[in-house]
Tab-separated table of N, CA, C and O in Angstrom:
chain	number	residue	atom	x	y	z
A	1	MET	N	8.757	38.332	10.051
A	1	MET	CA	9.519	37.109	9.888
A	1	MET	C	9.594	36.795	8.392
A	1	MET	O	8.603	36.862	7.681
A	2	SER	N	10.768	36.432	7.940
A	2	SER	CA	10.948	36.139	6.521
A	2	SER	C	10.266	34.810	6.170
A	2	SER	O	10.083	33.941	7.019
A	3	SER	N	9.890	34.676	4.915
A	3	SER	CA	9.204	33.452	4.478
A	3	SER	C	10.132	32.242	4.579
A	3	SER	O	9.680	31.130	4.850
A	4	GLU	N	11.425	32.457	4.376
A	4	GLU	CA	12.388	31.350	4.469
A	4	GLU	C	12.452	30.818	5.900
A	4	GLU	O	12.450	29.613	6.132
A	5	LEU	N	12.503	31.736	6.871
A	5	LEU	CA	12.547	31.342	8.275
A	5	LEU	C	11.240	30.656	8.674
A	5	LEU	O	11.248	29.649	9.389
A	6	LYS	N	10.126	31.172	8.191
A	6	LYS	CA	8.825	30.588	8.488
A	6	LYS	C	8.740	29.159	7.961
A	6	LYS	O	8.277	28.250	8.659
A	7	GLU	N	9.195	28.912	6.734
A	7	GLU	CA	9.192	27.572	6.155
A	7	GLU	C	10.084	26.626	6.949
A	7	GLU	O	9.728	25.464	7.176
A	8	MET	N	11.239	27.116	7.374
A	8	MET	CA	12.161	26.300	8.148
A	8	MET	C	11.523	25.888	9.483
A	8	MET	O	11.602	24.739	9.895
A	9	LEU	N	10.841	26.817	10.136
A	9	LEU	CA	10.167	26.509	11.392
A	9	LEU	C	9.027	25.506	11.190
A	9	LEU	O	8.850	24.587	11.990
A	10	GLU	N	8.268	25.668	10.119
A	10	GLU	CA	7.173	24.744	9.831
A	10	GLU	C	7.692	23.326	9.592
A	10	GLU	O	7.105	22.352	10.063
A	11	ARG	N	8.801	23.205	8.876
A	11	ARG	CA	9.403	21.881	8.634
A	11	ARG	C	9.872	21.257	9.941
A	11	ARG	O	9.692	20.058	10.171
A	12	GLU	N	10.472	22.066	10.810
A	12	GLU	CA	10.966	21.557	12.096
A	12	GLU	C	9.793	21.100	12.972
A	12	GLU	O	9.860	20.046	13.599
A	13	ILE	N	8.727	21.867	13.000
A	13	ILE	CA	7.553	21.501	13.787
A	13	ILE	C	6.948	20.205	13.265
A	13	ILE	O	6.602	19.302	14.036
A	14	GLU	N	6.834	20.084	11.943
A	14	GLU	CA	6.282	18.872	11.338
A	14	GLU	C	7.154	17.659	11.661
A	14	GLU	O	6.652	16.584	11.983
A	15	SER	N	8.453	17.823	11.596
A	15	SER	CA	9.384	16.737	11.891
A	15	SER	C	9.230	16.275	13.339
A	15	SER	O	9.164	15.082	13.617
A	16	ARG	N	9.165	17.223	14.259
A	16	ARG	CA	9.007	16.866	15.672
A	16	ARG	C	7.661	16.217	15.941
A	16	ARG	O	7.557	15.320	16.770
A	17	ALA	N	6.623	16.670	15.246
A	17	ALA	CA	5.295	16.079	15.417
A	17	ALA	C	5.294	14.617	14.969
A	17	ALA	O	4.676	13.767	15.612
A	18	ARG	N	5.979	14.307	13.872
A	18	ARG	CA	6.054	12.926	13.392
A	18	ARG	C	6.776	12.042	14.400
A	18	ARG	O	6.362	10.913	14.667
A	19	VAL	N	7.878	12.528	14.959
A	19	VAL	CA	8.625	11.760	15.956
A	19	VAL	C	7.752	11.510	17.179
A	19	VAL	O	7.686	10.390	17.697
A	20	LEU	N	7.052	12.545	17.633
A	20	LEU	CA	6.180	12.411	18.789
A	20	LEU	C	5.062	11.404	18.517
A	20	LEU	O	4.752	10.558	19.362
A	21	ALA	N	4.464	11.453	17.342
A	21	ALA	CA	3.401	10.512	16.987
A	21	ALA	C	3.923	9.077	16.986
A	21	ALA	O	3.257	8.164	17.479
A	22	ALA	N	5.114	8.870	16.450
A	22	ALA	CA	5.711	7.524	16.436
A	22	ALA	C	5.973	7.032	17.856
A	22	ALA	O	5.754	5.854	18.168
A	23	GLU	N	6.410	7.921	18.739
A	23	GLU	CA	6.653	7.540	20.131
A	23	GLU	C	5.356	7.176	20.839
A	23	GLU	O	5.310	6.236	21.626
A	24	ILE	N	4.276	7.894	20.540
A	24	ILE	CA	2.981	7.599	21.154
A	24	ILE	C	2.496	6.229	20.711
A	24	ILE	O	2.046	5.422	21.525
A	25	VAL	N	2.597	5.931	19.412
A	25	VAL	CA	2.174	4.631	18.895
A	25	VAL	C	2.997	3.520	19.532
A	25	VAL	O	2.469	2.494	19.956
A	26	ALA	N	4.301	3.719	19.649
A	26	ALA	CA	5.171	2.701	20.239
A	26	ALA	C	4.838	2.493	21.717
A	26	ALA	O	4.839	1.363	22.208
A	27	ALA	N	4.516	3.569	22.423
A	27	ALA	CA	4.200	3.470	23.845
A	27	ALA	C	2.891	2.736	24.080
A	27	ALA	O	2.717	2.057	25.090
A	28	GLN	N	1.953	2.837	23.152
A	28	GLN	CA	0.672	2.159	23.300
A	28	GLN	C	0.813	0.657	23.140
A	28	GLN	O	0.012	-0.107	23.644
A	29	GLY	N	1.841	0.227	22.413
A	29	GLY	CA	2.106	-1.193	22.239
A	29	GLY	C	1.066	-1.922	21.412
A	29	GLY	O	0.941	-3.123	21.499
A	30	LYS	N	0.302	-1.197	20.618
A	30	LYS	CA	-0.714	-1.836	19.787
A	30	LYS	C	-0.075	-2.373	18.517
A	30	LYS	O	0.762	-1.709	17.912
A	31	PRO	N	-0.467	-3.574	18.109
A	31	PRO	CA	0.085	-4.094	16.853
A	31	PRO	C	-0.405	-3.257	15.671
A	31	PRO	O	-1.536	-2.788	15.666
A	32	GLN	N	0.446	-3.062	14.716
A	32	GLN	CA	0.072	-2.321	13.532
A	32	GLN	C	-0.299	-3.294	12.425
A	32	GLN	O	0.097	-4.449	12.443
A	33	VAL	N	-1.075	-2.816	11.465
A	33	VAL	CA	-1.491	-3.662	10.344
A	33	VAL	C	-0.249	-4.055	9.558
A	33	VAL	O	0.573	-3.205	9.229
A	34	PRO	N	-0.071	-5.354	9.267
A	34	PRO	CA	1.088	-5.763	8.472
A	34	PRO	C	1.070	-5.078	7.101
A	34	PRO	O	0.028	-4.858	6.522
A	35	SER	N	2.234	-4.729	6.638
A	35	SER	CA	2.318	-4.084	5.335
A	35	SER	C	3.529	-4.630	4.589
A	35	SER	O	4.374	-5.293	5.156
A	36	ASP	N	3.572	-4.340	3.317
A	36	ASP	CA	4.675	-4.774	2.469
A	36	ASP	C	5.337	-3.551	1.876
A	36	ASP	O	4.736	-2.492	1.766
A	37	ILE	N	6.561	-3.732	1.452
A	37	ILE	CA	7.271	-2.645	0.799
A	37	ILE	C	7.433	-3.010	-0.673
A	37	ILE	O	7.950	-4.077	-1.005
A	38	ALA	N	6.936	-2.129	-1.538
A	38	ALA	CA	7.009	-2.341	-2.982
A	38	ALA	C	8.437	-2.130	-3.468
A	38	ALA	O	9.265	-1.563	-2.758
A	39	PRO	N	8.748	-2.576	-4.687
A	39	PRO	CA	10.093	-2.395	-5.230
A	39	PRO	C	10.556	-0.936	-5.239
A	39	PRO	O	11.741	-0.664	-5.122
A	40	ASN	N	9.621	0.002	-5.349
A	40	ASN	CA	10.004	1.415	-5.367
A	40	ASN	C	10.135	2.003	-3.966
A	40	ASN	O	10.350	3.191	-3.814
A	41	GLY	N	9.981	1.172	-2.921
A	41	GLY	CA	10.130	1.632	-1.550
A	41	GLY	C	8.839	2.093	-0.901
A	41	GLY	O	8.820	2.411	0.278
A	42	GLU	N	7.746	2.123	-1.653
A	42	GLU	CA	6.468	2.572	-1.111
A	42	GLU	C	5.879	1.492	-0.206
A	42	GLU	O	5.945	0.306	-0.510
A	43	VAL	N	5.325	1.904	0.919
A	43	VAL	CA	4.706	0.965	1.847
A	43	VAL	C	3.264	0.715	1.412
A	43	VAL	O	2.507	1.651	1.199
A	44	ILE	N	2.911	-0.543	1.272
A	44	ILE	CA	1.567	-0.939	0.858
A	44	ILE	C	0.883	-1.593	2.058
A	44	ILE	O	1.333	-2.619	2.549
A	45	THR	N	-0.212	-0.993	2.509
A	45	THR	CA	-0.981	-1.530	3.627
A	45	THR	C	-2.357	-1.939	3.116
A	45	THR	O	-3.083	-1.109	2.584
A	46	PRO	N	-2.710	-3.211	3.273
A	46	PRO	CA	-4.010	-3.657	2.770
A	46	PRO	C	-5.163	-3.094	3.594
A	46	PRO	O	-5.000	-2.787	4.769
A	47	TYR	N	-6.315	-2.962	2.955
A	47	TYR	CA	-7.539	-2.613	3.651
A	47	TYR	C	-8.068	-3.874	4.306
A	47	TYR	O	-7.894	-4.969	3.776
A	48	VAL	N	-8.703	-3.745	5.456
A	48	VAL	CA	-9.298	-4.905	6.116
A	48	VAL	C	-10.805	-4.739	6.068
A	48	VAL	O	-11.348	-3.741	6.540
A	49	PHE	N	-11.476	-5.699	5.439
A	49	PHE	CA	-12.924	-5.666	5.310
A	49	PHE	C	-13.469	-7.016	5.714
A	49	PHE	O	-13.125	-8.042	5.116
A	50	ASP	N	-14.282	-7.038	6.741
A	50	ASP	CA	-14.886	-8.281	7.230
A	50	ASP	C	-13.819	-9.325	7.573
A	50	ASP	O	-13.978	-10.503	7.269
A	51	GLY	N	-12.708	-8.884	8.126
A	51	GLY	CA	-11.630	-9.782	8.513
A	51	GLY	C	-10.734	-10.224	7.373
A	51	GLY	O	-9.791	-10.982	7.576
A	52	GLU	N	-11.014	-9.766	6.175
A	52	GLU	CA	-10.226	-10.145	4.993
A	52	GLU	C	-9.389	-8.957	4.541
A	52	GLU	O	-9.870	-7.834	4.477
A	53	LYS	N	-8.132	-9.218	4.246
A	53	LYS	CA	-7.245	-8.166	3.755
A	53	LYS	C	-7.433	-8.012	2.250
A	53	LYS	O	-7.355	-8.993	1.515
A	54	ILE	N	-7.688	-6.779	1.823
A	54	ILE	CA	-8.008	-6.486	0.433
A	54	ILE	C	-7.027	-5.454	-0.120
A	54	ILE	O	-6.644	-4.522	0.576
A	55	LEU	N	-6.646	-5.629	-1.386
A	55	LEU	CA	-5.800	-4.663	-2.080
A	55	LEU	C	-6.540	-4.127	-3.296
A	55	LEU	O	-7.290	-4.857	-3.946
A	56	THR	N	-6.302	-2.868	-3.622
A	56	THR	CA	-6.861	-2.282	-4.838
A	56	THR	C	-5.936	-2.600	-6.008
A	56	THR	O	-4.791	-3.030	-5.816
A	57	SER	N	-6.416	-2.353	-7.209
A	57	SER	CA	-5.587	-2.570	-8.399
A	57	SER	C	-4.308	-1.750	-8.328
A	57	SER	O	-3.223	-2.234	-8.655
A	58	LYS	N	-4.434	-0.506	-7.909
A	58	LYS	CA	-3.267	0.386	-7.832
A	58	LYS	C	-2.235	-0.152	-6.837
A	58	LYS	O	-1.034	-0.131	-7.103
A	59	GLN	N	-2.708	-0.664	-5.687
A	59	GLN	CA	-1.793	-1.228	-4.702
A	59	GLN	C	-1.078	-2.459	-5.251
A	59	GLN	O	0.124	-2.634	-5.032
A	60	VAL	N	-1.801	-3.310	-5.966
A	60	VAL	CA	-1.195	-4.514	-6.548
A	60	VAL	C	-0.158	-4.122	-7.598
A	60	VAL	O	0.935	-4.685	-7.644
A	61	GLN	N	-0.494	-3.144	-8.428
A	61	GLN	CA	0.459	-2.674	-9.443
A	61	GLN	C	1.743	-2.179	-8.785
A	61	GLN	O	2.850	-2.516	-9.223
A	62	THR	N	1.592	-1.402	-7.727
A	62	THR	CA	2.761	-0.862	-7.026
A	62	THR	C	3.556	-1.982	-6.376
A	62	THR	O	4.784	-2.019	-6.462
A	63	LEU	N	2.863	-2.908	-5.737
A	63	LEU	CA	3.526	-4.013	-5.054
A	63	LEU	C	4.299	-4.909	-6.023
A	63	LEU	O	5.403	-5.357	-5.723
A	64	LEU	N	3.717	-5.142	-7.205
A	64	LEU	CA	4.369	-5.995	-8.200
A	64	LEU	C	5.342	-5.226	-9.086
A	64	LEU	O	6.123	-5.830	-9.817
A	65	GLY	N	5.248	-3.895	-9.050
A	65	GLY	CA	6.121	-3.083	-9.902
A	65	GLY	C	5.740	-3.169	-11.371
A	65	GLY	O	6.616	-3.203	-12.235
A	66	ILE	N	4.434	-3.232	-11.645
A	66	ILE	CA	3.956	-3.339	-13.024
A	66	ILE	C	2.940	-2.243	-13.317
A	66	ILE	O	2.461	-1.580	-12.402
A	67	GLN	N	2.604	-2.079	-14.588
A	67	GLN	CA	1.580	-1.125	-15.014
A	67	GLN	C	0.266	-1.864	-15.234
A	67	GLN	O	0.221	-3.094	-15.260
A	68	TYR	N	-0.815	-1.117	-15.443
A	68	TYR	CA	-2.144	-1.714	-15.590
A	68	TYR	C	-2.235	-2.760	-16.710
A	68	TYR	O	-2.838	-3.816	-16.493
A	69	PRO	N	-1.658	-2.528	-17.892
A	69	PRO	CA	-1.788	-3.557	-18.940
A	69	PRO	C	-1.239	-4.926	-18.512
A	69	PRO	O	-1.839	-5.967	-18.817
A	70	ALA	N	-0.150	-4.935	-17.784
A	70	ALA	CA	0.411	-6.207	-17.309
A	70	ALA	C	-0.502	-6.840	-16.266
A	70	ALA	O	-0.685	-8.067	-16.249
A	71	LEU	N	-1.104	-6.029	-15.412
A	71	LEU	CA	-2.043	-6.545	-14.422
A	71	LEU	C	-3.273	-7.119	-15.116
A	71	LEU	O	-3.775	-8.178	-14.736
A	72	TRP	N	-3.736	-6.465	-16.148
A	72	TRP	CA	-4.890	-6.947	-16.905
A	72	TRP	C	-4.595	-8.322	-17.501
A	72	TRP	O	-5.439	-9.214	-17.488
A	73	VAL	N	-3.383	-8.514	-18.012
A	73	VAL	CA	-2.991	-9.821	-18.575
A	73	VAL	C	-2.990	-10.886	-17.476
A	73	VAL	O	-3.460	-12.009	-17.699
A	74	LEU	N	-2.499	-10.552	-16.282
A	74	LEU	CA	-2.521	-11.507	-15.167
A	74	LEU	C	-3.958	-11.877	-14.809
A	74	LEU	O	-4.252	-13.043	-14.519
A	75	ASN	N	-4.856	-10.882	-14.844
A	75	ASN	CA	-6.272	-11.152	-14.576
A	75	ASN	C	-6.858	-12.061	-15.646
A	75	ASN	O	-7.515	-13.054	-15.343
A	76	ARG	N	-6.611	-11.715	-16.892
A	76	ARG	CA	-7.163	-12.464	-18.027
A	76	ARG	C	-6.695	-13.912	-18.012
A	76	ARG	O	-7.463	-14.832	-18.279
A	77	ASP	N	-5.419	-14.114	-17.715
A	77	ASP	CA	-4.851	-15.460	-17.729
A	77	ASP	C	-5.157	-16.259	-16.456
A	77	ASP	O	-4.736	-17.405	-16.334
A	78	GLY	N	-5.848	-15.641	-15.510
A	78	GLY	CA	-6.225	-16.329	-14.275
A	78	GLY	C	-5.094	-16.504	-13.284
A	78	GLY	O	-5.194	-17.314	-12.365
A	79	LYS	N	-4.019	-15.776	-13.457
A	79	LYS	CA	-2.881	-15.903	-12.545
A	79	LYS	C	-3.126	-15.177	-11.223
A	79	LYS	O	-2.548	-15.538	-10.209
A	80	LEU	N	-3.962	-14.161	-11.259
A	80	LEU	CA	-4.362	-13.458	-10.043
A	80	LEU	C	-5.880	-13.429	-9.975
A	80	LEU	O	-6.539	-12.952	-10.895
A	81	LYS	N	-6.422	-13.956	-8.886
A	81	LYS	CA	-7.865	-13.927	-8.704
A	81	LYS	C	-8.273	-12.528	-8.279
A	81	LYS	O	-7.569	-11.873	-7.516
A	82	TYR	N	-9.411	-12.092	-8.761
A	82	TYR	CA	-9.931	-10.778	-8.390
A	82	TYR	C	-11.441	-10.846	-8.297
A	82	TYR	O	-12.061	-11.831	-8.684
A	83	ARG	N	-12.011	-9.803	-7.741
A	83	ARG	CA	-13.466	-9.682	-7.741
A	83	ARG	C	-13.814	-8.217	-7.938
A	83	ARG	O	-13.012	-7.323	-7.650
A	84	LYS	N	-14.989	-8.001	-8.450
A	84	LYS	CA	-15.432	-6.640	-8.719
A	84	LYS	C	-16.393	-6.198	-7.616
A	84	LYS	O	-17.230	-6.965	-7.181
A	85	ALA	N	-16.224	-4.961	-7.215
A	85	ALA	CA	-17.144	-4.317	-6.272
A	85	ALA	C	-17.550	-3.017	-6.949
A	85	ALA	O	-16.802	-2.044	-6.917
A	86	GLY	N	-18.671	-3.052	-7.627
A	86	GLY	CA	-19.060	-1.913	-8.444
A	86	GLY	C	-18.128	-1.852	-9.631
A	86	GLY	O	-17.962	-2.815	-10.362
A	87	SER	N	-17.458	-0.729	-9.791
A	87	SER	CA	-16.509	-0.598	-10.899
A	87	SER	C	-15.070	-0.873	-10.462
A	87	SER	O	-14.157	-0.831	-11.270
A	88	ARG	N	-14.874	-1.166	-9.179
A	88	ARG	CA	-13.525	-1.407	-8.664
A	88	ARG	C	-13.155	-2.881	-8.734
A	88	ARG	O	-13.980	-3.754	-8.496
A	89	ILE	N	-11.903	-3.132	-9.024
A	89	ILE	CA	-11.375	-4.495	-9.022
A	89	ILE	C	-10.544	-4.636	-7.757
A	89	ILE	O	-9.642	-3.831	-7.498
A	90	LEU	N	-10.851	-5.652	-6.965
A	90	LEU	CA	-10.183	-5.865	-5.687
A	90	LEU	C	-9.518	-7.237	-5.657
A	90	LEU	O	-9.976	-8.183	-6.299
A	91	TYR	N	-8.441	-7.328	-4.901
A	91	TYR	CA	-7.654	-8.552	-4.814
A	91	TYR	C	-7.504	-8.961	-3.363
A	91	TYR	O	-7.342	-8.123	-2.478
A	92	ASN	N	-7.510	-10.261	-3.129
A	92	ASN	CA	-7.249	-10.789	-1.800
A	92	ASN	C	-5.746	-10.688	-1.539
A	92	ASN	O	-4.930	-11.123	-2.355
A	93	TYR	N	-5.391	-10.127	-0.412
A	93	TYR	CA	-3.988	-9.917	-0.042
A	93	TYR	C	-3.195	-11.229	-0.065
A	93	TYR	O	-2.082	-11.293	-0.579
A	94	GLU	N	-3.783	-12.288	0.488
A	94	GLU	CA	-3.083	-13.576	0.555
A	94	GLU	C	-2.842	-14.155	-0.833
A	94	GLU	O	-1.790	-14.755	-1.089
A	95	ASP	N	-3.794	-13.974	-1.745
A	95	ASP	CA	-3.608	-14.454	-3.124
A	95	ASP	C	-2.442	-13.743	-3.804
A	95	ASP	O	-1.646	-14.362	-4.520
A	96	VAL	N	-2.337	-12.439	-3.574
A	96	VAL	CA	-1.239	-11.667	-4.163
A	96	VAL	C	0.090	-12.115	-3.565
A	96	VAL	O	1.078	-12.285	-4.286
A	97	LYS	N	0.108	-12.358	-2.246
A	97	LYS	CA	1.342	-12.840	-1.604
A	97	LYS	C	1.756	-14.204	-2.164
A	97	LYS	O	2.937	-14.452	-2.391
A	98	LYS	N	0.776	-15.074	-2.399
A	98	LYS	CA	1.083	-16.393	-2.987
A	98	LYS	C	1.657	-16.226	-4.386
A	98	LYS	O	2.606	-16.920	-4.757
A	99	TYR	N	1.079	-15.321	-5.168
A	99	TYR	CA	1.586	-15.092	-6.515
A	99	TYR	C	3.029	-14.575	-6.460
A	99	TYR	O	3.877	-15.037	-7.208
A	100	ILE	N	3.295	-13.657	-5.563
A	100	ILE	CA	4.655	-13.115	-5.417
A	100	ILE	C	5.603	-14.226	-4.990
A	100	ILE	O	6.702	-14.358	-5.524
A	101	GLY	N	5.178	-15.069	-4.072
A	101	GLY	CA	6.006	-16.191	-3.610
A	101	GLY	C	6.317	-17.154	-4.734
A	101	GLY	O	7.446	-17.649	-4.854
A	102	GLY	N	5.353	-17.418	-5.595
A	102	GLY	CA	5.561	-18.325	-6.729
A	102	GLY	C	6.454	-17.708	-7.783
A	102	GLY	O	7.170	-18.410	-8.493
A	103	ARG	N	6.417	-16.393	-7.896
A	103	ARG	CA	7.230	-15.686	-8.865
A	103	ARG	C	8.682	-15.656	-8.460
A	103	ARG	O	9.581	-15.696	-9.289
A	104	VAL	N	8.934	-15.606	-7.155
A	104	VAL	CA	10.307	-15.477	-6.655
A	104	VAL	C	11.054	-16.801	-6.758
A	104	VAL	O	12.221	-16.835	-7.047
A	105	LYS	N	10.352	-17.901	-6.574
A	105	LYS	CA	11.020	-19.225	-6.561
A	105	LYS	C	11.526	-19.611	-7.912
A	105	LYS	O	11.169	-19.289	-8.928
């Protein structure tokens, strides 16, 4: 079998597997975690820890469409609340949504 034909078959199998997985999830009727779509079209899904939705710095940057230096300025100026967990900076999902809501108005 040629490598081109093999690649084509692998893509078709992967495509059908994704459709089947989506149908299984829909048939189960389970609610999915709410997510947002960033300006670049990327889907951002918050982590849930102890009932609280948490975003990483990278997720916030993607959601806001900014780079790290701009996020650092928002942190410094107190416009976005954050907390540190070890060396990671984490954000409350609701706080980020409020900031986005205030920015849009």
